[in-house]
Amino acid sequence: MACVDAERLIRLQRTLANFGGRPDGGVAREALTAVELDARRWLAQQVQGPQYSWHIDEAANLFLRRAGTDNDLPPVMTGSHIDTQPVGGWLDGAYGVIAGLEVMLALDSADIRTRYPLELAIWTNEEGSRFSPGAMGSSAFANPELLETFLGSSDAKGVPFAAARDAAVKAMPEACPVALGRPVSAYVEAHIEQGPVLEVSGCKLGVVTGIQGVRWFEITITGSSAHAGTTPLDVRRDALMTAARLVAHIGDMAEALEDPALRLTVGRFEADPGSINTIADCVRFTIDLRHPVEAVLDSCEQAIRSLVMRGADACTAEVRRLMQRAPTEFADDVVAIVDAAVAASGEPSCRLVSGAFHDAMHMADVCPTAMLFVPSHGGISHNAAEDTDEADLVAGTRVLAAVLAELSR
Ligand code: HGY
Ligand code: MN
Ligand code: MN
């Protein structure tokens, strides 16, 4: 059995956090920015040996492959993402990548060759804060026909994803091109919970059985810009006042449902021209809607659409869906392997559905998939204060090693 080196794991994890590290302990390493490409190149320097090769696909998903004894078999895959929110934490995504890397290094130290080849995936643009939708790289892996659409998406500065993808491919000359959507034997992702469930229930490990559904929308309210001092209130087409009222009504609608499983967030609100003495003529705001039951997502989307179209007053309104993913159920057989490895660890654990989405939601469409969680302090994530006890990071990595050893036997 390969033994995980706790000191090396934490050292690698903390070094990765320096790429885009912030003075407040957070990390700013958005998808395919220069700091992420630097971090990818640093990762490439962490492994040596003929058993390793790097691969990159047309969505700039990066793969570290560790040869097995029977390399005709589709790989057993682990991994996550190293892109972060604009002000992210040191572990969201990064933990799953470093834990997978440490498992490979532990196998090297123990001179163990698995039967199946192992692959560590570094997925592109999981966060979706720079390019929409989120989990873009793994979505293209599972649905190659979507790549064309994704290549046309641009960030807030107008940089097309295609250009960022080309730069990422160029940054890794040692990575050989590989096709999207190739066969995978199984996928297991380690991740921080990003919520309070494990900590509140005194658990150190979480066996994840699925991921709730998610939909993203962009609402555009269009009015007319006019002079703040001369234009009477009753003749204005004020996009900002209209949008602010709509946000309040949508929030009231969500609260009125009194559904503890519902999640609705307005995370971005931009008003043009953004001048103190000009009435705004265009407001764009986003909605992140989540729920474990698809029918509730449907009825909430219906309610949002009718609220916006009815409540636009003298302005015009448009609702654009940016992302849509139904609830995901993981494969019983892989969940059982994670369960057994968690039980064998002796750590207090529980089963749970993930509130956050992950690349595993797309991988579940193409191969038997499951996830493993470690706790987040105070359930905090997408925040510079995101943190997890080092001992929990090590325990989770040890369980990941046992799971990958079992799957790749
Ligand atoms: O938004 C999410 O659930 C993920 O953390 N990107
Ligand atoms: Mn994540
Ligand atoms: Mn995240």
PDB file of C-alpha atoms and ligand atoms in Angstrom, residues 81 92-93 126-127 191 194 358, ligand 2:
ATOM      1  CA  HIS A  81      -9.457  22.340 -10.924  1.00  0.00           C
ATOM      2  CA  ASP A  92     -11.299  24.882  -3.608  1.00  0.00           C
ATOM      3  CA  GLY A  93     -10.290  22.581  -6.459  1.00  0.00           C
ATOM      4  CA  GLU A 126     -14.464  25.047 -13.313  1.00  0.00           C
ATOM      5  CA  GLU A 127     -15.415  28.194 -11.403  1.00  0.00           C
ATOM      6  CA  HIS A 191     -12.760  18.207  -2.672  1.00  0.00           C
ATOM      7  CA  GLN A 194     -17.437  24.232   1.044  1.00  0.00           C
ATOM      8  CA  HIS A 358     -17.924  19.999  -9.423  1.00  0.00           C
TER       9      HIS A 358
HETATM   10 MN    MN B   2     -14.386  23.572  -6.735  1.00  0.00          MN
END
